[in-house]
C-alpha cells in the first residue's frame, strides 16, 4: 500500500509550481488536474480509513504518474528554459503534446506494438518537439495537427488507447469530485 504522507510532503514541496501553473491557466496544469483532484479526494478517504484497495491502487497509479510528470517538467524548466516559467509556457502546447505522445508510446510498448512505422513516426515527432524545445525555436501550433495525422495513420484502428490523464478524467467523474 502507498504512503499518503509521502504524497502530502511531496505535494507541499511542489505547491508553488502547481500554483504558478494554475494561476497562469496552463495546459500543463490542466493535463493533470483530474489526477490532482482524485489524489486529494482519495487521500482524504485514506485519512478517514474509508478507502478500498481499489482506491489505494488508483492513488498509487496517479501519484506515480504525477510524480514523474512534475519531475520531467522541472527538468525541461531547468535545462531548456533556465527556470523561467514564462519562457516554458510559450512552449506549453508542445510540451503537453510531448507528454501525451510519451504516454501513448509507453502504452504501445506495453502492448508490444511499438515497432516499425509506429516507432518511426513517434520517434520522429518526439525528436522534432525536442529540437523545438532545446533550441527555443517556437513553431506554429498547427504543426500539432500534422503530428496527429501522422500518428493516426500508423496506430492500429482496433486499438483503444487511453492515457493515465484520460483515465483519471473518468476517475474524477466516478468519484464525483
Short mmCIF file of N, CA, C and O in Angstrom, two decimals, residues 14-149:
data_model
loop_
_atom_site.label_atom_id
_atom_site.label_comp_id
_atom_site.label_asym_id
_atom_site.label_seq_id
_atom_site.Cartn_x
_atom_site.Cartn_y
_atom_site.Cartn_z
N UNK A 14 6.11 20.92 -3.92
CA UNK A 14 5.88 21.37 -5.29
C UNK A 14 4.67 22.31 -5.42
O UNK A 14 4.28 22.65 -6.54
N UNK A 15 4.14 22.74 -4.29
CA UNK A 15 2.93 23.56 -4.30
C UNK A 15 3.10 24.85 -5.10
O UNK A 15 2.19 25.27 -5.82
N UNK A 16 4.26 25.48 -5.00
CA UNK A 16 4.45 26.74 -5.73
C UNK A 16 4.43 26.50 -7.24
O UNK A 16 3.91 27.33 -7.99
N UNK A 17 4.97 25.39 -7.69
CA UNK A 17 4.93 25.06 -9.11
C UNK A 17 3.49 24.82 -9.56
O UNK A 17 3.05 25.36 -10.58
N UNK A 18 2.75 24.03 -8.80
CA UNK A 18 1.34 23.78 -9.12
C UNK A 18 0.56 25.10 -9.15
O UNK A 18 -0.23 25.35 -10.06
N UNK A 19 0.80 25.92 -8.14
CA UNK A 19 0.09 27.20 -8.04
C UNK A 19 0.41 28.10 -9.23
O UNK A 19 -0.48 28.72 -9.81
N UNK A 20 1.68 28.17 -9.59
CA UNK A 20 2.08 29.02 -10.72
C UNK A 20 1.45 28.52 -12.02
O UNK A 20 0.93 29.32 -12.81
N UNK A 21 1.48 27.22 -12.25
CA UNK A 21 0.85 26.67 -13.45
C UNK A 21 -0.65 26.93 -13.46
O UNK A 21 -1.22 27.27 -14.50
N UNK A 22 -1.27 26.76 -12.31
CA UNK A 22 -2.71 27.01 -12.20
C UNK A 22 -3.03 28.48 -12.43
O UNK A 22 -3.94 28.82 -13.21
N UNK A 23 -2.30 29.36 -11.77
CA UNK A 23 -2.56 30.80 -11.90
C UNK A 23 -2.35 31.32 -13.32
O UNK A 23 -2.96 32.30 -13.72
N UNK A 24 -1.47 30.66 -14.05
CA UNK A 24 -1.20 31.07 -15.43
C UNK A 24 -2.11 30.33 -16.42
O UNK A 24 -1.93 30.43 -17.63
N UNK A 25 -3.07 29.59 -15.87
CA UNK A 25 -4.05 28.88 -16.68
C UNK A 25 -3.36 27.96 -17.71
O UNK A 25 -3.77 27.89 -18.86
N UNK A 26 -2.34 27.28 -17.27
CA UNK A 26 -1.50 26.48 -18.15
C UNK A 26 -2.16 25.15 -18.54
O UNK A 26 -2.73 24.46 -17.69
N UNK A 27 -2.02 24.78 -19.81
CA UNK A 27 -2.50 23.47 -20.25
C UNK A 27 -1.71 22.36 -19.56
O UNK A 27 -2.20 21.24 -19.43
N UNK A 28 -0.50 22.67 -19.12
CA UNK A 28 0.31 21.69 -18.40
C UNK A 28 -0.31 21.35 -17.05
O UNK A 28 -0.22 20.22 -16.58
N UNK A 29 -0.95 22.33 -16.42
CA UNK A 29 -1.66 22.07 -15.18
C UNK A 29 -2.94 21.27 -15.47
O UNK A 29 -3.23 20.28 -14.80
N UNK A 30 -3.69 21.71 -16.46
CA UNK A 30 -4.96 21.06 -16.74
C UNK A 30 -4.78 19.65 -17.30
O UNK A 30 -5.70 18.83 -17.21
N UNK A 31 -3.60 19.34 -17.79
CA UNK A 31 -3.29 17.99 -18.25
C UNK A 31 -3.35 17.00 -17.09
O UNK A 31 -3.70 15.82 -17.28
N UNK A 32 -3.03 17.46 -15.88
CA UNK A 32 -3.01 16.57 -14.71
C UNK A 32 -3.98 16.98 -13.61
O UNK A 32 -3.98 16.39 -12.53
N UNK A 33 -4.84 17.94 -13.88
CA UNK A 33 -5.77 18.43 -12.85
C UNK A 33 -6.66 17.32 -12.30
O UNK A 33 -6.87 17.23 -11.08
N UNK A 34 -7.20 16.47 -13.17
CA UNK A 34 -8.07 15.40 -12.68
C UNK A 34 -7.31 14.42 -11.79
O UNK A 34 -7.86 13.87 -10.84
N UNK A 35 -6.03 14.22 -12.08
CA UNK A 35 -5.21 13.35 -11.24
C UNK A 35 -5.04 14.01 -9.87
O UNK A 35 -5.22 13.36 -8.83
N UNK A 36 -4.72 15.28 -9.85
CA UNK A 36 -4.54 16.01 -8.59
C UNK A 36 -5.83 15.98 -7.77
O UNK A 36 -5.81 15.67 -6.57
N UNK A 37 -6.96 16.26 -8.41
CA UNK A 37 -8.24 16.26 -7.71
C UNK A 37 -8.57 14.87 -7.15
O UNK A 37 -9.04 14.74 -6.01
N UNK A 38 -8.32 13.85 -7.94
CA UNK A 38 -8.59 12.47 -7.49
C UNK A 38 -7.69 12.09 -6.32
O UNK A 38 -8.16 11.50 -5.34
N UNK A 39 -6.41 12.44 -6.42
CA UNK A 39 -5.48 12.11 -5.33
C UNK A 39 -5.88 12.81 -4.03
O UNK A 39 -5.82 12.21 -2.96
N UNK A 40 -6.27 14.07 -4.13
CA UNK A 40 -6.70 14.80 -2.93
C UNK A 40 -7.92 14.15 -2.30
O UNK A 40 -7.99 13.98 -1.08
N UNK A 41 -8.87 13.76 -3.13
CA UNK A 41 -10.09 13.11 -2.64
C UNK A 41 -9.77 11.76 -1.99
O UNK A 41 -10.22 11.46 -0.89
N UNK A 42 -8.98 10.94 -2.69
CA UNK A 42 -8.63 9.62 -2.16
C UNK A 42 -7.78 9.75 -0.91
O UNK A 42 -7.96 8.99 0.05
N UNK A 43 -6.88 10.73 -0.89
CA UNK A 43 -6.06 10.97 0.29
C UNK A 43 -6.95 11.24 1.51
O UNK A 43 -6.71 10.71 2.59
N UNK A 44 -7.99 12.02 1.32
CA UNK A 44 -8.93 12.31 2.40
C UNK A 44 -9.63 11.02 2.86
O UNK A 44 -9.80 10.79 4.07
N UNK A 45 -9.98 10.18 1.91
CA UNK A 45 -10.63 8.91 2.26
C UNK A 45 -9.66 7.99 3.01
O UNK A 45 -10.07 7.30 3.95
N UNK A 46 -8.39 8.00 2.61
CA UNK A 46 -7.38 7.18 3.30
C UNK A 46 -7.23 7.65 4.74
O UNK A 46 -7.17 6.84 5.66
N UNK A 47 -7.18 8.96 4.93
CA UNK A 47 -7.05 9.51 6.28
C UNK A 47 -8.20 9.10 7.18
O UNK A 47 -8.03 8.93 8.38
N UNK A 48 -9.37 8.95 6.60
CA UNK A 48 -10.56 8.57 7.37
C UNK A 48 -10.81 7.06 7.35
O UNK A 48 -11.91 6.61 7.69
N UNK A 49 -9.76 6.29 6.95
CA UNK A 49 -9.87 4.83 6.87
C UNK A 49 -11.11 4.39 6.10
O UNK A 49 -11.82 3.46 6.48
N UNK A 50 -11.35 5.10 5.00
CA UNK A 50 -12.55 4.86 4.22
C UNK A 50 -12.21 4.55 2.77
O UNK A 50 -13.02 4.79 1.89
N UNK A 51 -11.01 4.00 2.52
CA UNK A 51 -10.57 3.74 1.15
C UNK A 51 -10.47 2.24 0.90
O UNK A 51 -9.90 1.51 1.69
N UNK A 52 -11.01 1.83 -0.22
CA UNK A 52 -10.91 0.43 -0.63
C UNK A 52 -9.53 0.16 -1.22
O UNK A 52 -8.78 1.08 -1.53
N UNK A 53 -9.23 -1.12 -1.40
CA UNK A 53 -7.94 -1.47 -2.02
C UNK A 53 -7.88 -0.93 -3.45
O UNK A 53 -6.81 -0.56 -3.93
N UNK A 54 -9.02 -0.87 -4.12
CA UNK A 54 -9.07 -0.31 -5.48
C UNK A 54 -8.67 1.17 -5.46
O UNK A 54 -7.92 1.63 -6.33
N UNK A 55 -9.13 1.91 -4.46
CA UNK A 55 -8.76 3.32 -4.34
C UNK A 55 -7.28 3.48 -4.03
O UNK A 55 -6.65 4.41 -4.52
N UNK A 56 -6.73 2.57 -3.24
CA UNK A 56 -5.29 2.61 -2.98
C UNK A 56 -4.51 2.42 -4.29
O UNK A 56 -3.53 3.11 -4.54
N UNK A 57 -4.98 1.48 -5.12
CA UNK A 57 -4.32 1.24 -6.40
C UNK A 57 -4.42 2.46 -7.32
O UNK A 57 -3.45 2.83 -7.99
N UNK A 58 -5.58 3.05 -7.36
CA UNK A 58 -5.79 4.26 -8.16
C UNK A 58 -4.88 5.37 -7.66
O UNK A 58 -4.23 6.07 -8.44
N UNK A 59 -4.81 5.51 -6.34
CA UNK A 59 -3.94 6.53 -5.73
C UNK A 59 -2.48 6.29 -6.14
O UNK A 59 -1.80 7.23 -6.58
N UNK A 60 -2.02 5.06 -6.01
CA UNK A 60 -0.63 4.74 -6.35
C UNK A 60 -0.32 5.04 -7.81
O UNK A 60 0.72 5.61 -8.13
N UNK A 61 -1.23 4.67 -8.69
CA UNK A 61 -1.04 4.92 -10.12
C UNK A 61 -0.99 6.41 -10.41
O UNK A 61 -0.10 6.89 -11.13
N UNK A 62 -1.93 7.15 -9.85
CA UNK A 62 -1.98 8.60 -10.08
C UNK A 62 -0.77 9.31 -9.50
O UNK A 62 -0.19 10.20 -10.15
N UNK A 63 -0.38 8.92 -8.32
CA UNK A 63 0.78 9.56 -7.67
C UNK A 63 2.05 9.28 -8.46
O UNK A 63 2.85 10.18 -8.71
N UNK A 64 2.23 8.05 -8.90
CA UNK A 64 3.42 7.70 -9.68
C UNK A 64 3.47 8.51 -10.97
O UNK A 64 4.53 9.03 -11.35
N UNK A 65 2.33 8.65 -11.63
CA UNK A 65 2.28 9.42 -12.87
C UNK A 65 2.59 10.90 -12.61
O UNK A 65 3.41 11.50 -13.30
N UNK A 66 1.92 11.46 -11.62
CA UNK A 66 2.10 12.88 -11.31
C UNK A 66 3.53 13.18 -10.89
O UNK A 66 4.11 14.19 -11.29
N UNK A 67 4.10 12.30 -10.10
CA UNK A 67 5.48 12.46 -9.64
C UNK A 67 6.45 12.51 -10.83
O UNK A 67 7.29 13.40 -10.94
N UNK A 68 6.30 11.56 -11.73
CA UNK A 68 7.18 11.51 -12.92
C UNK A 68 6.94 12.72 -13.82
O UNK A 68 7.90 13.31 -14.35
N UNK A 69 5.70 13.10 -13.98
CA UNK A 69 5.33 14.25 -14.83
C UNK A 69 5.98 15.53 -14.32
O UNK A 69 6.60 16.28 -15.08
N UNK A 70 5.86 15.78 -13.02
CA UNK A 70 6.41 17.01 -12.44
C UNK A 70 7.93 16.98 -12.49
O UNK A 70 8.56 18.00 -12.78
N UNK A 71 8.53 15.83 -12.22
CA UNK A 71 10.00 15.74 -12.32
C UNK A 71 10.48 16.05 -13.73
O UNK A 71 11.46 16.77 -13.91
N UNK A 72 9.80 15.51 -14.71
CA UNK A 72 10.20 15.77 -16.10
C UNK A 72 9.97 17.24 -16.46
O UNK A 72 10.79 17.85 -17.14
N UNK A 73 8.88 17.78 -16.01
CA UNK A 73 8.60 19.19 -16.26
C UNK A 73 9.68 20.09 -15.66
O UNK A 73 10.14 21.04 -16.30
N UNK A 74 10.13 19.75 -14.47
CA UNK A 74 11.21 20.50 -13.82
C UNK A 74 12.51 20.41 -14.61
O UNK A 74 13.27 21.36 -14.69
N UNK A 75 12.76 19.24 -15.19
CA UNK A 75 13.96 19.07 -16.00
C UNK A 75 13.90 19.98 -17.21
O UNK A 75 14.88 20.66 -17.53
N UNK A 76 12.77 20.00 -17.88
CA UNK A 76 12.62 20.92 -19.02
C UNK A 76 12.78 22.37 -18.58
O UNK A 76 13.49 23.14 -19.23
N UNK A 77 12.14 22.72 -17.49
CA UNK A 77 12.20 24.09 -16.99
C UNK A 77 13.64 24.50 -16.70
O UNK A 77 14.08 25.58 -17.09
N UNK A 78 14.39 23.63 -16.07
CA UNK A 78 15.76 23.92 -15.70
C UNK A 78 16.71 23.87 -16.91
O UNK A 78 17.48 24.79 -17.14
N UNK A 79 16.64 22.79 -17.68
CA UNK A 79 17.62 22.56 -18.75
C UNK A 79 17.40 23.38 -20.00
O UNK A 79 18.36 23.74 -20.68
N UNK A 80 16.16 23.66 -20.34
CA UNK A 80 15.88 24.35 -21.60
C UNK A 80 15.42 25.80 -21.42
O UNK A 80 15.49 26.58 -22.37
N UNK A 81 14.92 26.13 -20.25
CA UNK A 81 14.33 27.46 -20.07
C UNK A 81 14.91 28.23 -18.90
O UNK A 81 14.30 29.21 -18.44
N UNK A 82 16.05 27.81 -18.38
CA UNK A 82 16.74 28.50 -17.29
C UNK A 82 15.80 28.89 -16.15
O UNK A 82 15.87 29.99 -15.61
N UNK A 83 14.92 27.96 -15.81
CA UNK A 83 13.95 28.15 -14.72
C UNK A 83 13.04 29.36 -14.92
O UNK A 83 12.52 29.92 -13.96
N UNK A 84 12.83 29.75 -16.15
CA UNK A 84 11.94 30.86 -16.49
C UNK A 84 10.59 30.28 -16.93
O UNK A 84 10.44 29.83 -18.07
N UNK A 85 9.64 30.29 -16.01
CA UNK A 85 8.33 29.70 -16.28
C UNK A 85 7.64 30.37 -17.47
O UNK A 85 6.98 29.70 -18.27
N UNK A 86 7.79 31.67 -17.60
CA UNK A 86 7.13 32.37 -18.71
C UNK A 86 7.67 31.89 -20.06
O UNK A 86 6.91 31.76 -21.01
N UNK A 87 8.97 31.61 -20.12
CA UNK A 87 9.56 31.08 -21.36
C UNK A 87 9.03 29.67 -21.63
O UNK A 87 8.66 29.35 -22.75
N UNK A 88 9.00 28.84 -20.60
CA UNK A 88 8.48 27.48 -20.75
C UNK A 88 7.05 27.51 -21.25
O UNK A 88 6.68 26.74 -22.14
N UNK A 89 6.25 28.40 -20.72
CA UNK A 89 4.83 28.43 -21.07
C UNK A 89 4.59 28.84 -22.52
O UNK A 89 3.53 28.55 -23.08
N UNK A 90 5.57 29.47 -23.14
CA UNK A 90 5.45 29.78 -24.57
C UNK A 90 5.42 28.48 -25.39
O UNK A 90 4.93 28.46 -26.50
N UNK A 91 5.95 27.42 -24.82
CA UNK A 91 6.06 26.13 -25.49
C UNK A 91 5.16 25.07 -24.88
O UNK A 91 5.29 23.89 -25.18
N UNK A 92 4.23 25.48 -24.03
CA UNK A 92 3.46 24.51 -23.27
C UNK A 92 2.65 23.54 -24.12
O UNK A 92 2.50 22.38 -23.76
N UNK A 93 2.13 23.98 -25.26
CA UNK A 93 1.36 23.05 -26.08
C UNK A 93 2.26 21.97 -26.67
O UNK A 93 1.84 20.81 -26.82
N UNK A 94 3.51 22.32 -26.98
CA UNK A 94 4.45 21.33 -27.47
C UNK A 94 4.87 20.38 -26.34
O UNK A 94 4.99 19.18 -26.54
N UNK A 95 5.08 20.94 -25.16
CA UNK A 95 5.41 20.10 -24.01
C UNK A 95 4.28 19.13 -23.68
O UNK A 95 4.51 17.95 -23.44
N UNK A 96 3.06 19.64 -23.66
CA UNK A 96 1.92 18.80 -23.36
C UNK A 96 1.80 17.69 -24.40
O UNK A 96 1.55 16.54 -24.08
N UNK A 97 2.02 18.01 -25.66
CA UNK A 97 1.96 17.00 -26.71
C UNK A 97 3.07 15.97 -26.52
O UNK A 97 2.85 14.77 -26.73
N UNK A 98 4.22 16.42 -26.12
CA UNK A 98 5.34 15.52 -25.85
C UNK A 98 4.97 14.54 -24.73
O UNK A 98 5.19 13.33 -24.85
N UNK A 99 4.38 15.04 -23.66
CA UNK A 99 3.95 14.16 -22.56
C UNK A 99 2.89 13.17 -23.06
O UNK A 99 2.96 11.97 -22.76
N UNK A 100 1.94 13.68 -23.81
CA UNK A 100 0.87 12.85 -24.34
C UNK A 100 1.43 11.75 -25.24
O UNK A 100 1.08 10.57 -25.10
N UNK A 101 2.32 12.11 -26.13
CA UNK A 101 2.89 11.14 -27.05
C UNK A 101 3.76 10.12 -26.32
O UNK A 101 3.76 8.93 -26.67
N UNK A 102 4.48 10.55 -25.30
CA UNK A 102 5.25 9.59 -24.50
C UNK A 102 4.34 8.62 -23.76
O UNK A 102 4.67 7.44 -23.60
N UNK A 103 3.17 9.10 -23.32
CA UNK A 103 2.20 8.22 -22.68
C UNK A 103 1.72 7.16 -23.68
O UNK A 103 1.64 5.97 -23.35
N UNK A 104 1.42 7.59 -24.90
CA UNK A 104 0.98 6.66 -25.93
C UNK A 104 2.11 5.66 -26.24
O UNK A 104 1.87 4.46 -26.35
N UNK A 105 3.31 6.17 -26.35
CA UNK A 105 4.47 5.32 -26.62
C UNK A 105 4.59 4.23 -25.56
O UNK A 105 4.77 3.05 -25.87
N UNK A 106 4.48 4.61 -24.28
CA UNK A 106 4.57 3.63 -23.19
C UNK A 106 3.48 2.57 -23.30
O UNK A 106 3.73 1.38 -23.07
N UNK A 107 2.27 3.00 -23.65
CA UNK A 107 1.17 2.04 -23.79
C UNK A 107 1.43 1.07 -24.95
O UNK A 107 1.15 -0.13 -24.85
N UNK A 108 1.95 1.60 -26.05
CA UNK A 108 2.25 0.75 -27.21
C UNK A 108 3.39 -0.21 -26.91
O UNK A 108 3.38 -1.36 -27.39
N UNK A 109 4.36 0.23 -26.14
CA UNK A 109 5.45 -0.66 -25.71
C UNK A 109 4.88 -1.80 -24.87
O UNK A 109 5.21 -2.96 -25.07
N UNK A 110 3.98 -1.45 -23.94
CA UNK A 110 3.34 -2.48 -23.10
C UNK A 110 2.58 -3.50 -23.93
O UNK A 110 2.47 -4.67 -23.55
N UNK A 111 2.03 -3.06 -25.06
CA UNK A 111 1.25 -3.96 -25.93
C UNK A 111 2.14 -4.65 -26.97
O UNK A 111 1.63 -5.36 -27.84
N UNK A 112 3.44 -4.41 -26.90
CA UNK A 112 4.41 -4.99 -27.85
C UNK A 112 4.13 -4.63 -29.30
O UNK A 112 4.35 -5.45 -30.21
N UNK A 113 3.62 -3.42 -29.53
CA UNK A 113 3.38 -2.98 -30.91
C UNK A 113 4.12 -1.68 -31.23
O UNK A 113 3.85 -1.05 -32.24
N UNK A 114 5.07 -1.34 -30.38
CA UNK A 114 5.88 -0.15 -30.64
C UNK A 114 7.07 -0.57 -31.49
O UNK A 114 8.15 -0.88 -31.00
N UNK A 115 6.82 -0.63 -32.80
CA UNK A 115 7.86 -1.02 -33.73
C UNK A 115 7.50 -0.51 -35.13
O UNK A 115 6.45 0.09 -35.33
N UNK A 116 8.39 -0.72 -36.07
CA UNK A 116 8.13 -0.36 -37.46
C UNK A 116 7.74 1.09 -37.65
O UNK A 116 8.37 2.00 -37.11
N UNK A 117 6.66 1.26 -38.42
CA UNK A 117 6.18 2.61 -38.75
C UNK A 117 5.74 3.39 -37.51
O UNK A 117 5.94 4.61 -37.44
N UNK A 118 5.15 2.69 -36.55
CA UNK A 118 4.70 3.37 -35.31
C UNK A 118 5.91 3.98 -34.61
O UNK A 118 5.89 5.16 -34.26
N UNK A 119 6.92 3.19 -34.40
CA UNK A 119 8.13 3.66 -33.72
C UNK A 119 8.77 4.81 -34.51
O UNK A 119 9.16 5.83 -33.93
N UNK A 120 8.85 4.64 -35.81
CA UNK A 120 9.48 5.65 -36.66
C UNK A 120 8.75 6.99 -36.55
O UNK A 120 9.38 8.04 -36.40
N UNK A 121 7.44 6.97 -36.64
CA UNK A 121 6.66 8.22 -36.59
C UNK A 121 6.73 8.87 -35.21
O UNK A 121 6.94 10.08 -35.10
N UNK A 122 6.54 8.09 -34.17
CA UNK A 122 6.57 8.65 -32.82
C UNK A 122 7.95 9.20 -32.50
O UNK A 122 8.08 10.32 -31.98
N UNK A 123 8.98 8.46 -32.85
CA UNK A 123 10.35 8.95 -32.61
C UNK A 123 10.63 10.22 -33.39
O UNK A 123 11.25 11.16 -32.88
N UNK A 124 10.16 10.27 -34.63
CA UNK A 124 10.34 11.48 -35.45
C UNK A 124 9.69 12.69 -34.77
O UNK A 124 10.30 13.75 -34.64
N UNK A 125 8.45 12.51 -34.34
CA UNK A 125 7.72 13.62 -33.73
C UNK A 125 8.36 14.04 -32.41
O UNK A 125 8.56 15.23 -32.16
N UNK A 126 8.70 13.07 -31.58
CA UNK A 126 9.34 13.40 -30.29
C UNK A 126 10.67 14.11 -30.50
O UNK A 126 10.98 15.07 -29.79
N UNK A 127 11.44 13.68 -31.48
CA UNK A 127 12.71 14.35 -31.78
C UNK A 127 12.47 15.77 -32.31
O UNK A 127 13.22 16.69 -31.97
N UNK A 128 11.45 15.93 -33.13
CA UNK A 128 11.12 17.26 -33.66
C UNK A 128 10.72 18.20 -32.53
O UNK A 128 11.19 19.34 -32.47
N UNK A 129 9.90 17.72 -31.63
CA UNK A 129 9.48 18.54 -30.48
C UNK A 129 10.69 18.86 -29.60
O UNK A 129 10.85 19.98 -29.13
N UNK A 130 11.53 17.87 -29.39
CA UNK A 130 12.73 18.07 -28.57
C UNK A 130 13.60 19.19 -29.15
O UNK A 130 14.14 20.03 -28.42
N UNK A 131 13.73 19.23 -30.47
CA UNK A 131 14.51 20.29 -31.12
C UNK A 131 13.85 21.66 -30.92
O UNK A 131 14.53 22.65 -30.70
N UNK A 132 12.54 21.70 -31.02
CA UNK A 132 11.81 22.95 -30.77
C UNK A 132 12.11 23.45 -29.37
O UNK A 132 12.42 24.63 -29.16
N UNK A 133 12.05 22.57 -28.40
CA UNK A 133 12.26 22.94 -27.00
C UNK A 133 13.72 23.28 -26.73
O UNK A 133 14.02 24.28 -26.07
N UNK A 134 14.61 22.47 -27.24
CA UNK A 134 16.04 22.65 -26.98
C UNK A 134 16.55 23.96 -27.55
O UNK A 134 17.33 24.67 -26.92
N UNK A 135 16.08 24.28 -28.74
CA UNK A 135 16.57 25.49 -29.42
C UNK A 135 15.70 26.71 -29.15
O UNK A 135 15.97 27.80 -29.66
N UNK A 136 14.64 26.51 -28.36
CA UNK A 136 13.70 27.60 -28.08
C UNK A 136 13.27 28.27 -29.38
O UNK A 136 13.24 29.49 -29.50
N UNK A 137 12.98 27.44 -30.35
CA UNK A 137 12.57 27.92 -31.67
C UNK A 137 11.08 27.61 -31.84
O UNK A 137 10.71 26.51 -32.25
N UNK A 138 10.26 28.56 -31.48
CA UNK A 138 8.82 28.37 -31.50
C UNK A 138 8.33 28.12 -32.92
O UNK A 138 8.73 28.80 -33.85
N UNK A 139 7.48 27.11 -33.05
CA UNK A 139 6.87 26.79 -34.34
C UNK A 139 5.38 27.00 -34.23
O UNK A 139 4.81 27.08 -33.15
N UNK A 140 4.75 27.03 -35.37
CA UNK A 140 3.30 27.20 -35.44
C UNK A 140 2.62 25.99 -34.78
O UNK A 140 2.98 24.83 -35.05
N UNK A 141 1.65 26.26 -33.94
CA UNK A 141 0.94 25.19 -33.25
C UNK A 141 0.15 24.30 -34.20
O UNK A 141 -0.25 23.20 -33.84
N UNK A 142 -0.05 24.76 -35.44
CA UNK A 142 -0.72 23.93 -36.44
C UNK A 142 0.09 22.66 -36.73
O UNK A 142 -0.44 21.68 -37.23
N UNK A 143 1.35 22.70 -36.38
CA UNK A 143 2.20 21.53 -36.55
C UNK A 143 1.66 20.34 -35.75
O UNK A 143 1.83 19.19 -36.16
N UNK A 144 0.98 20.62 -34.66
CA UNK A 144 0.41 19.55 -33.85
C UNK A 144 -0.65 18.77 -34.64
O UNK A 144 -0.79 17.56 -34.47
N UNK A 145 -1.38 19.47 -35.50
CA UNK A 145 -2.35 18.78 -36.37
C UNK A 145 -1.65 17.81 -37.31
O UNK A 145 -2.14 16.71 -37.57
N UNK A 146 -0.50 18.24 -37.82
CA UNK A 146 0.29 17.36 -38.69
C UNK A 146 0.75 16.13 -37.91
O UNK A 146 0.70 15.00 -38.39
N UNK A 147 1.21 16.36 -36.67
CA UNK A 147 1.62 15.25 -35.83
C UNK A 147 0.47 14.27 -35.63
O UNK A 147 0.64 13.06 -35.73
N UNK A 148 -0.71 14.81 -35.31
CA UNK A 148 -1.89 13.96 -35.10
C UNK A 148 -2.17 13.11 -36.33
O UNK A 148 -2.46 11.92 -36.22
N UNK A 149 -2.10 13.73 -37.50
CA UNK A 149 -2.36 13.00 -38.75
C UNK A 149 -1.35 11.88 -38.95
O UNK A 149 -1.71 10.76 -39.35
#
